[in-house]
Each structure stands twice: as C-alpha cells, then as structure tokens.
Amino acid sequence: MRRGRPGALPHARRAAGEERTLSSVGETGPAQPAGEEAGETSRLWHITLSVSGAEAPPAEVRRALEQLAHDHPFLLTSRYAGDHAEIRYWEEARDLHDAAAVALRLWGEHRSTARLPPWEIVGLEVIDRETYQQRMAQGYGPLPATPVGVHPF
C-alpha cells in the first residue's frame, strides 16, 4: 500500500529534472499561514484567569504558580489562597476567540508539569489593550496588578 497525496508520484517515479510544484502557491505569491488572512495582525489581550477548588496547602499553591511563571515568563502576576487563585497576563492573538482559547487551555495543559492543584476554571476575562488602558485611566478597571510575581490574596 502506497501512502501520500492522491495523484502524487513517489520521488523515484518522477522523471529526471521534473520539479514538484506546490498547488497552494499561486501567481500572486506565497500562501498565508493557516488561519491568517492578508493584512490581519495579532493584538495584545489582557487575560485574567480565575481558578478554584478543594483546599490545598498555600505553600504548595505558591510553589506551583511560581513554577508556572518560570515555565511561562509571560505571566505578569498571580494571587492565591488555599482554595482559589487568579492569574493575570498578556496574550498575543489574532482575535478574542484565539486569546480565550489559549487562556482556557493554560491551567489544564500545565497542571502536571507545574503540579498545579486540580482546580477548575471559574472565571475568564479577556479584554483588548485599548480597553484595559481606558479602564486604568478612568480608575474603574481591575485593581492594578500587584507587583510582578506570585502573591497571597
């Protein structure tokens, strides 16, 4: 059984000097990366992820959040208690849907490597940079993040 694209000739069966061409590259230039349209750019999104669950030793929660921050230096600040935590950071993404999808995977994907508590995500806020800055300027946004790092509530 031969594997490959239907209609594609294996390397050995191509005629000498015959070049392979990519059907996705047209006369107008190279194709855009998957999911990107011409002219689309990524933006910065401020993420606040809230998690909660059964009581865990605060020292273990702190150690896990510090490990997460070490593994992913994009994390700005984390606040924690024995039964909940909040993580704030900036995410670069094409749109809100992409930023939210990445944020919703963060806790679960790093649960084992950072030894995070088996908590569930109970809140997610995703706002663009302009909205974040407007909130801060008007004084009604989220409290300014505690200094960068991991801190108790």
Coordinates of N, CA and C in Angstrom, one line a residue:
M1 N 0.8 -1.2 0.0 CA 0.0 0.0 0.0 C 0.9 1.2 0.0
R2 N 0.6 2.2 -0.9 CA 1.4 3.4 -1.0 C 0.7 4.5 -0.2
R3 N 1.5 5.3 0.5 CA 0.9 6.4 1.3 C 1.3 7.7 0.6
G4 N 0.5 8.7 0.7 CA 0.8 10.0 0.1 C -0.4 10.7 -0.4
R5 N -0.2 11.8 -1.1 CA -1.3 12.5 -1.7 C -1.9 11.8 -2.9
P6 N -3.2 11.7 -3.0 CA -3.7 11.1 -4.2 C -3.1 11.8 -5.5
G7 N -2.7 11.0 -6.4 CA -2.2 11.5 -7.7 C -0.7 12.0 -7.6
A8 N -0.1 12.0 -6.4 CA 1.3 12.4 -6.3 C 2.2 11.2 -6.7
L9 N 3.2 11.4 -7.4 CA 4.2 10.4 -7.8 C 5.3 10.3 -6.7
P10 N 5.6 9.1 -6.3 CA 6.8 9.0 -5.4 C 8.0 9.5 -6.1
H11 N 9.0 9.9 -5.3 CA 10.2 10.6 -5.7 C 10.9 9.7 -6.8
A12 N 11.0 8.4 -6.6 CA 11.7 7.6 -7.6 C 11.0 7.5 -8.9
R13 N 9.7 7.7 -9.0 CA 8.9 7.6 -10.2 C 8.8 8.9 -11.0
R14 N 9.3 10.0 -10.5 CA 9.3 11.3 -11.2 C 10.3 11.2 -12.3
A15 N 10.0 11.9 -13.4 CA 11.0 11.9 -14.5 C 12.2 12.8 -14.1
A16 N 13.4 12.5 -14.6 CA 14.5 13.3 -14.3 C 14.3 14.7 -14.6
G17 N 14.7 15.7 -13.7 CA 14.5 17.1 -14.0 C 13.1 17.6 -13.8
E18 N 12.2 16.7 -13.5 CA 10.8 17.2 -13.2 C 10.7 17.8 -11.9
E19 N 10.2 19.0 -11.8 CA 10.1 19.7 -10.5 C 8.7 19.5 -9.9
R20 N 8.7 19.4 -8.6 CA 7.4 19.4 -7.9 C 6.9 20.8 -7.6
T21 N 5.7 21.1 -7.8 CA 5.2 22.5 -7.5 C 4.1 22.4 -6.4
L22 N 4.0 23.4 -5.7 CA 3.0 23.5 -4.6 C 1.8 24.1 -5.2
S23 N 0.7 23.4 -5.1 CA -0.6 23.9 -5.7 C -1.1 25.1 -4.9
S24 N -0.7 25.3 -3.6 CA -1.2 26.4 -2.8 C -0.5 27.7 -3.1
V25 N 0.5 27.7 -3.9 CA 1.2 28.9 -4.2 C 0.8 29.3 -5.6
G26 N 0.1 30.5 -5.7 CA -0.4 30.9 -7.0 C 0.5 32.0 -7.5
E27 N 0.0 32.6 -8.6 CA 0.7 33.7 -9.2 C 0.9 34.9 -8.3
T28 N 0.0 35.1 -7.3 CA 0.0 36.3 -6.5 C 1.0 36.2 -5.4
G29 N 1.7 35.1 -5.2 CA 2.7 35.0 -4.2 C 2.4 33.8 -3.2
P30 N 3.2 33.7 -2.2 CA 3.0 32.6 -1.3 C 1.7 32.6 -0.5
A31 N 1.3 31.5 -0.1 CA 0.0 31.4 0.7 C 0.3 31.9 2.1
Q32 N -0.8 32.5 2.7 CA -0.7 32.9 4.1 C -0.6 31.7 5.0
P33 N 0.0 31.8 6.2 CA -0.1 30.8 7.2 C -1.5 30.4 7.5
A34 N -1.7 29.2 7.8 CA -3.1 28.7 8.1 C -3.8 29.6 9.1
G35 N -5.0 30.1 8.8 CA -5.8 30.9 9.7 C -5.5 32.3 9.6
E36 N -4.5 32.8 8.8 CA -4.3 34.2 8.7 C -4.7 34.7 7.4
E37 N -5.4 35.8 7.4 CA -5.8 36.4 6.1 C -4.8 37.5 5.9
A38 N -4.7 37.9 4.6 CA -3.8 39.0 4.2 C -4.2 40.3 5.0
G39 N -3.2 40.9 5.6 CA -3.4 42.1 6.3 C -3.8 42.0 7.8
E40 N -4.1 40.7 8.2 CA -4.5 40.5 9.6 C -3.3 40.5 10.5
T41 N -3.4 41.2 11.6 CA -2.2 41.2 12.6 C -2.7 40.8 13.9
S42 N -1.8 40.3 14.7 CA -2.2 39.9 16.1 C -2.2 41.2 17.0
R43 N -3.0 41.0 18.1 CA -3.1 42.1 19.0 C -2.8 41.6 20.4
L44 N -2.6 42.5 21.3 CA -2.4 42.2 22.7 C -3.7 42.1 23.5
W45 N -3.9 41.1 24.3 CA -5.1 40.9 25.1 C -4.7 40.7 26.5
H46 N -5.4 41.4 27.4 CA -5.1 41.2 28.9 C -6.1 40.1 29.4
I47 N -5.5 39.1 30.0 CA -6.2 37.9 30.4 C -6.2 37.9 31.9
T48 N -7.4 37.6 32.5 CA -7.5 37.3 33.9 C -8.2 36.0 34.0
L49 N -7.5 35.0 34.5 CA -8.0 33.6 34.7 C -8.1 33.3 36.1
S50 N -9.4 32.9 36.5 CA -9.7 32.6 37.9 C -9.9 31.1 38.0
V51 N -9.3 30.5 39.0 CA -9.5 29.0 39.2 C -9.8 28.8 40.7
S52 N -10.5 27.7 41.0 CA -10.9 27.4 42.3 C -11.2 25.9 42.5
G53 N -11.1 25.5 43.7 CA -11.3 24.1 44.0 C -11.1 23.7 45.5
A54 N -10.9 22.5 45.7 CA -10.7 22.0 47.1 C -9.4 22.6 47.7
E55 N -9.5 22.8 49.0 CA -8.4 23.4 49.8 C -7.1 22.7 49.5
A56 N -6.0 23.4 49.3 CA -4.7 22.9 49.1 C -3.8 23.7 50.0
P57 N -2.6 23.1 50.4 CA -1.7 23.9 51.2 C -1.2 25.1 50.5
P58 N -1.4 26.3 51.0 CA -1.0 27.5 50.3 C 0.5 27.5 49.8
A59 N 1.4 26.9 50.6 CA 2.8 26.8 50.2 C 2.9 26.0 48.9
E60 N 2.1 25.0 48.7 CA 2.1 24.2 47.5 C 1.5 25.0 46.3
V61 N 0.5 25.7 46.6 CA -0.2 26.5 45.6 C 0.9 27.6 45.1
R62 N 1.5 28.2 46.0 CA 2.5 29.2 45.6 C 3.6 28.6 44.8
R63 N 4.2 27.5 45.2 CA 5.2 26.8 44.5 C 4.8 26.4 43.1
A64 N 3.5 26.0 42.9 CA 3.0 25.6 41.6 C 2.9 26.8 40.7
L65 N 2.4 27.9 41.3 CA 2.2 29.1 40.5 C 3.6 29.7 40.1
E66 N 4.6 29.6 41.0 CA 5.9 30.1 40.7 C 6.5 29.2 39.6
Q67 N 6.3 27.9 39.6 CA 6.8 27.0 38.5 C 6.1 27.4 37.2
L68 N 4.8 27.7 37.2 CA 4.1 28.1 36.0 C 4.7 29.3 35.5
A69 N 4.9 30.3 36.3 CA 5.5 31.6 35.9 C 7.0 31.4 35.4
H70 N 7.7 30.4 35.9 CA 9.0 30.1 35.4 C 8.9 29.5 34.1
D71 N 8.0 28.6 33.9 CA 7.8 27.9 32.6 C 7.3 28.8 31.5
H72 N 6.5 29.8 31.9 CA 5.9 30.7 31.0 C 6.1 32.2 31.5
P73 N 7.2 32.8 31.2 CA 7.5 34.1 31.7 C 6.6 35.2 31.3
F74 N 5.6 34.9 30.5 CA 4.6 35.9 30.1 C 3.6 36.2 31.2
L75 N 3.6 35.4 32.2 CA 2.7 35.6 33.3 C 3.1 36.9 34.1
L76 N 2.2 37.8 34.3 CA 2.5 39.0 35.0 C 2.5 38.8 36.5
T77 N 1.3 38.4 36.9 CA 1.1 38.3 38.4 C 0.1 37.2 38.7
S78 N 0.3 36.6 39.8 CA -0.6 35.6 40.3 C -0.9 35.9 41.8
R79 N -2.2 35.7 42.1 CA -2.6 35.9 43.5 C -3.3 34.6 43.9
Y80 N -3.1 34.1 45.1 CA -3.6 32.8 45.5 C -4.0 32.8 47.0
A81 N -4.8 31.8 47.3 CA -5.2 31.4 48.6 C -5.3 29.8 48.5
G82 N -5.6 29.2 49.6 CA -5.7 27.8 49.7 C -6.7 27.1 48.8
D83 N -7.7 27.9 48.4 CA -8.8 27.3 47.6 C -9.1 28.0 46.3
H84 N -8.3 29.0 45.9 CA -8.5 29.7 44.7 C -7.3 30.5 44.3
A85 N -7.2 30.9 43.0 CA -6.1 31.7 42.5 C -6.6 32.5 41.3
E86 N -5.8 33.6 41.0 CA -6.1 34.4 39.9 C -4.8 34.7 39.2
I87 N -4.8 34.5 37.9 CA -3.6 34.7 37.1 C -3.8 35.8 36.1
R88 N -2.9 36.8 36.0 CA -3.1 37.9 35.0 C -1.9 37.9 34.1
Y89 N -2.1 38.1 32.8 CA -1.0 38.1 31.9 C -1.5 38.7 30.5
W90 N -0.6 39.0 29.7 CA -0.9 39.5 28.3 C -0.7 38.3 27.3
E91 N -1.6 38.2 26.4 CA -1.5 37.2 25.4 C -1.6 37.9 24.0
E92 N -0.8 37.5 23.1 CA -0.8 38.0 21.7 C -1.6 37.0 20.9
A93 N -2.7 37.5 20.3 CA -3.5 36.6 19.4 C -4.2 37.5 18.4
R94 N -4.7 36.8 17.4 CA -5.3 37.5 16.2 C -6.6 38.1 16.7
D95 N -7.4 37.4 17.5 CA -8.7 37.9 17.9 C -9.0 37.4 19.3
L96 N -10.2 37.8 19.9 CA -10.6 37.4 21.2 C -10.8 35.9 21.3
H97 N -11.3 35.3 20.3 CA -11.6 33.9 20.3 C -10.3 33.1 20.5
D98 N -9.2 33.5 19.8 CA -7.9 32.8 19.9 C -7.3 33.0 21.3
A99 N -7.4 34.3 21.8 CA -6.8 34.6 23.1 C -7.6 33.8 24.2
A100 N -8.9 33.7 24.1 CA -9.7 33.0 25.1 C -9.4 31.5 25.0
A101 N -9.2 31.0 23.8 CA -8.9 29.5 23.7 C -7.6 29.2 24.3
V102 N -6.6 30.0 24.1 CA -5.3 29.7 24.7 C -5.4 29.8 26.2
A103 N -6.1 30.8 26.7 CA -6.2 31.0 28.2 C -7.0 29.9 28.8
L104 N -8.0 29.4 28.2 CA -8.7 28.3 28.7 C -7.9 27.0 28.8
R105 N -6.9 26.8 27.9 CA -6.1 25.6 27.9 C -4.9 25.7 28.9
L106 N -4.6 27.0 29.4 CA -3.4 27.2 30.2 C -3.3 26.3 31.4
W107 N -4.4 26.3 32.2 CA -4.4 25.6 33.5 C -4.3 24.1 33.3
G108 N -5.1 23.6 32.4 CA -5.1 22.1 32.2 C -3.9 21.6 31.6
E109 N -3.3 22.3 30.6 CA -2.1 21.8 29.9 C -0.9 21.9 30.8
H110 N -0.9 22.7 31.8 CA 0.3 22.8 32.7 C 0.1 22.2 34.1
R111 N -1.1 21.6 34.2 CA -1.4 21.0 35.6 C -0.3 20.0 36.0
S112 N 0.1 19.1 35.2 CA 1.1 18.1 35.6 C 2.5 18.7 35.7
T113 N 2.9 19.5 34.7 CA 4.3 19.9 34.6 C 4.6 20.9 35.8
A114 N 3.6 21.8 36.1 CA 3.8 22.7 37.2 C 3.3 22.2 38.6
R115 N 2.7 21.0 38.5 CA 2.0 20.4 39.7 C 1.0 21.3 40.3
L116 N 0.1 21.9 39.4 CA -1.0 22.8 39.8 C -2.1 22.0 40.5
P117 N -2.8 22.6 41.4 CA -3.9 21.9 42.1 C -5.0 21.5 41.1
P118 N -5.7 20.5 41.3 CA -6.7 20.0 40.4 C -8.0 20.9 40.4
W119 N -7.8 22.2 40.3 CA -8.9 23.1 40.3 C -9.5 23.3 39.0
E120 N -10.7 23.9 39.0 CA -11.4 24.2 37.7 C -11.3 25.7 37.4
I121 N -11.4 26.0 36.2 CA -11.5 27.4 35.8 C -12.9 27.9 36.1
V122 N -13.0 29.0 36.9 CA -14.3 29.5 37.3 C -14.6 30.9 36.7
G123 N -13.6 31.5 36.1 CA -13.7 32.8 35.5 C -12.7 33.1 34.5
L124 N -13.1 33.9 33.5 CA -12.1 34.3 32.5 C -12.5 35.7 32.0
E125 N -11.6 36.6 32.0 CA -11.9 37.9 31.4 C -10.8 38.1 30.3
V126 N -11.2 38.5 29.1 CA -10.3 38.8 28.0 C -10.7 40.2 27.5
I127 N -9.7 41.1 27.6 CA -10.0 42.5 27.1 C -8.8 42.9 26.3
D128 N -9.1 43.7 25.2 CA -8.0 44.2 24.4 C -7.2 45.3 25.2
R129 N -6.1 45.6 24.6 CA -5.2 46.5 25.3 C -5.8 47.9 25.4
E130 N -6.5 48.4 24.4 CA -7.1 49.7 24.5 C -8.2 49.8 25.6
T131 N -9.0 48.7 25.8 CA -10.0 48.7 26.8 C -9.3 48.7 28.2
Y132 N -8.3 47.9 28.3 CA -7.5 47.8 29.6 C -7.0 49.2 29.9
Q133 N -6.4 49.8 29.0 CA -5.8 51.2 29.3 C -6.9 52.2 29.6
Q134 N -8.0 52.1 28.9 CA -9.1 53.0 29.3 C -9.6 52.8 30.7
R135 N -9.8 51.5 31.1 CA -10.2 51.2 32.4 C -9.2 51.8 33.5
M136 N -7.9 51.6 33.2 CA -6.9 52.0 34.2 C -7.0 53.6 34.2
A137 N -7.1 54.2 33.1 CA -7.1 55.7 33.1 C -8.3 56.3 33.8
Q138 N -9.4 55.6 33.7 CA -10.7 56.0 34.4 C -10.8 55.5 35.8
G139 N -9.9 54.7 36.2 CA -9.9 54.2 37.6 C -11.0 53.2 37.9
Y140 N -11.6 52.6 36.9 CA -12.7 51.6 37.3 C -12.4 50.2 36.8
G141 N -11.2 50.0 36.3 CA -10.8 48.7 35.8 C -10.4 47.8 37.0
P142 N -9.8 46.6 36.7 CA -9.3 45.7 37.7 C -8.3 46.5 38.5
L143 N -8.2 46.2 39.8 CA -7.2 46.8 40.6 C -5.8 46.6 39.9
P144 N -5.0 47.6 39.9 CA -3.7 47.4 39.3 C -3.0 46.2 39.9
A145 N -2.4 45.4 39.0 CA -1.8 44.2 39.4 C -0.7 44.4 40.5
T146 N -0.7 43.5 41.4 CA 0.3 43.6 42.4 C 1.6 43.5 41.7
P147 N 2.7 43.9 42.3 CA 4.0 43.8 41.6 C 4.1 42.4 40.9
V148 N 4.8 42.4 39.8 CA 5.0 41.1 39.1 C 5.5 40.0 40.0
G149 N 4.9 38.8 39.9 CA 5.2 37.7 40.7 C 4.0 37.0 41.3
V150 N 4.2 36.2 42.3 CA 3.2 35.4 42.9 C 3.0 35.9 44.3
H151 N 1.7 36.3 44.7 CA 1.5 36.9 46.0 C 0.2 36.3 46.6
P152 N 0.1 36.2 47.9 CA -1.2 35.8 48.5 C -2.2 36.9 48.4
F153 N -3.5 36.5 48.4 CA -4.6 37.5 48.4 C -4.5 38.3 49.6

